[in-house]
Amino acid sequence: MYGLDTCKHPLNHRFGWHIYFLEPGRESREYPSPLLNLKMGEKIGMAKLWALSLVVLVVAAAPSVPAVPITLITSAVDKGAVCMDGTPPAYHMDPGSGAGKKSWIVNLEGGGWCESVTACMYRKGSRLGSSNLMERQLEFRGILSSNPAENPDFYSWNRVMIRYCDGASFAGEGYDAGSRVYFRGQRIFNAAIQHLLSIGMSSADQVLLAGGSAGGLSAILHCDQFGAFFAGRSTTVKCLADAGLFLDAVDVAGGHTLRSYFGGVVATHRVAQTLPRSCTGHLDATSCFFPQNIIGSIKTPIFLLNAAYDTWQIHESLAPDVADHGGAWRACKSNRLACNASQMKVLQAFREQMVGIVEGAFSRSKGNGFFINSCFTHGQSKVPATWNANGSPTIHNKSIAKSVSDWYFGRAEVRAIDCPYPCDHTCHNDI
């Protein structure tokens, strides 16, 4: 099956579209980008693309996977828990069966952010800002799959995807009257979890809060909040953040591109009031939107799954176009084999920063786990080829699925950090 290699397509990282591709041996994957680092005129023009239907570029049909229908949480509207355009929040749920009926995975959808009222105005005209524009059915793959061969430890669980329509990793709390844009991510999170509790999750024996990319950041921000919903119960509660370890990195021009962008997200969505008090008590709100300043104080056991050479961060934080004067990084960002020695030194330093963060305060909690592989990719838990397939990525001969499962069920301590690129020949690299 052939499709579009999104990492080599200029629209993918530059325009913020969600583009999917199918290639031989690879499954559909999502690459969100949040319109970073553009002059205001360019940003407004490109943000208008959010008002268009986001496209799926596929040449050949994928193998048949049961479609999971959407459910609108209409009762949440009275609580002010609404998408950016005021429509109800939504989720997709594939009910558990057999021994999995009392176990739940709640996955928080990702999809970038919007950092200004203007950008959010256009975003609300897309499926990332309105439940009216969301797909009515989704295919669950990887950790959400109902196929025991693809997902041996979680296939029979109740598997839920909470849709993302607030633009701030489910953390905003505000409203802009002039543009009529709602920033209600925190209320959406609360309402969705309360709803799931009301339909059976309150009696769960095991629960796992997960998320990828912006949803992975959300899983980090909300991990202890999620655990608090089960306080006083015997439920096993843990969290999984896939590709959510966004670093407060210095870009190739010596600036802090992602910090500047996150600062806009925090201010526009009024996120400060919802961030963990353990962080905001001694750091500014923007710093507390970065996982590195939060993960050491999370009490609920959490697992970090991340590529050490996170391609989204390479493109948008480490070497964004605005910092890449003269386009010296253009070839390297499109093809890792085109990176010269000095560029590889920068990439290795980025990896070292990530490894240092994970091995620091985060590793002190015995309940935590991690799988940091030396791949050039972004998001691995919902993709069959990287989650659990013949030839999927491994560290010490253990796959991602086996690593996450061993950690969750307490079968083994999982603290896996890969050797530096290019040692790992099991990677599914995007570039």
PDB file of N, CA and C in Angstrom, residues 197 207 210 233 238-239 255 262 265 288 299 313-315 358 361 392:
ATOM      1  N   LEU A 197     -17.086   7.385  34.480  1.00  0.00           N
ATOM      2  CA  LEU A 197     -17.314   6.796  35.797  1.00  0.00           C
ATOM      3  C   LEU A 197     -18.775   6.391  35.948  1.00  0.00           C
ATOM      4  N   VAL A 207      -7.260   0.739  35.618  1.00  0.00           N
ATOM      5  CA  VAL A 207      -7.459   1.819  34.655  1.00  0.00           C
ATOM      6  C   VAL A 207      -6.097   2.348  34.222  1.00  0.00           C
ATOM      7  N   ALA A 210      -3.975   7.311  29.100  1.00  0.00           N
ATOM      8  CA  ALA A 210      -2.916   7.369  28.096  1.00  0.00           C
ATOM      9  C   ALA A 210      -3.164   8.534  27.151  1.00  0.00           C
ATOM     10  N   ARG A 233     -10.498   3.879  46.567  1.00  0.00           N
ATOM     11  CA  ARG A 233     -10.889   2.627  45.935  1.00  0.00           C
ATOM     12  C   ARG A 233      -9.669   1.747  45.741  1.00  0.00           C
ATOM     13  N   LYS A 238      -2.803   3.935  36.667  1.00  0.00           N
ATOM     14  CA  LYS A 238      -1.505   4.324  36.133  1.00  0.00           C
ATOM     15  C   LYS A 238      -1.702   5.175  34.877  1.00  0.00           C
ATOM     16  N   CYS A 239      -0.628   5.800  34.391  1.00  0.00           N
ATOM     17  CA  CYS A 239      -0.695   6.691  33.230  1.00  0.00           C
ATOM     18  C   CYS A 239       0.415   6.358  32.243  1.00  0.00           C
ATOM     19  N   GLY A 255      17.659  30.475  20.539  1.00  0.00           N
ATOM     20  CA  GLY A 255      16.414  30.935  21.139  1.00  0.00           C
ATOM     21  C   GLY A 255      15.634  29.812  21.794  1.00  0.00           C
ATOM     22  N   PHE A 262       4.587  27.899  23.792  1.00  0.00           N
ATOM     23  CA  PHE A 262       3.835  27.426  24.957  1.00  0.00           C
ATOM     24  C   PHE A 262       3.382  28.592  25.835  1.00  0.00           C
ATOM     25  N   VAL A 265       0.188  29.675  24.435  1.00  0.00           N
ATOM     26  CA  VAL A 265      -0.881  28.723  24.761  1.00  0.00           C
ATOM     27  C   VAL A 265      -1.359  28.941  26.191  1.00  0.00           C
ATOM     28  N   CYS A 288       5.717  25.272  33.808  1.00  0.00           N
ATOM     29  CA  CYS A 288       4.924  24.158  34.314  1.00  0.00           C
ATOM     30  C   CYS A 288       4.078  23.503  33.233  1.00  0.00           C
ATOM     31  N   LYS A 299       2.552  11.712  41.640  1.00  0.00           N
ATOM     32  CA  LYS A 299       2.439  10.627  42.615  1.00  0.00           C
ATOM     33  C   LYS A 299       1.913   9.339  41.987  1.00  0.00           C
ATOM     34  N   GLN A 313       9.669  17.456  17.551  1.00  0.00           N
ATOM     35  CA  GLN A 313      10.474  18.446  18.253  1.00  0.00           C
ATOM     36  C   GLN A 313      11.669  18.901  17.422  1.00  0.00           C
ATOM     37  N   ILE A 314      12.230  18.014  16.627  1.00  0.00           N
ATOM     38  CA  ILE A 314      13.321  18.426  15.740  1.00  0.00           C
ATOM     39  C   ILE A 314      12.830  19.475  14.763  1.00  0.00           C
ATOM     40  N   HIS A 315      11.656  19.237  14.186  1.00  0.00           N
ATOM     41  CA  HIS A 315      11.113  20.151  13.183  1.00  0.00           C
ATOM     42  C   HIS A 315      10.620  21.467  13.772  1.00  0.00           C
ATOM     43  N   VAL A 358      14.890  12.143  32.181  1.00  0.00           N
ATOM     44  CA  VAL A 358      14.248  10.880  32.555  1.00  0.00           C
ATOM     45  C   VAL A 358      15.002  10.190  33.682  1.00  0.00           C
ATOM     46  N   ALA A 361      14.966  13.251  38.449  1.00  0.00           N
ATOM     47  CA  ALA A 361      13.934  13.125  39.484  1.00  0.00           C
ATOM     48  C   ALA A 361      12.865  12.110  39.126  1.00  0.00           C
ATOM     49  N   SER A 392       8.883  -4.809  15.105  1.00  0.00           N
ATOM     50  CA  SER A 392       8.628  -3.549  15.796  1.00  0.00           C
ATOM     51  C   SER A 392       9.827  -3.180  16.672  1.00  0.00           C
TER      52      SER A 392
END
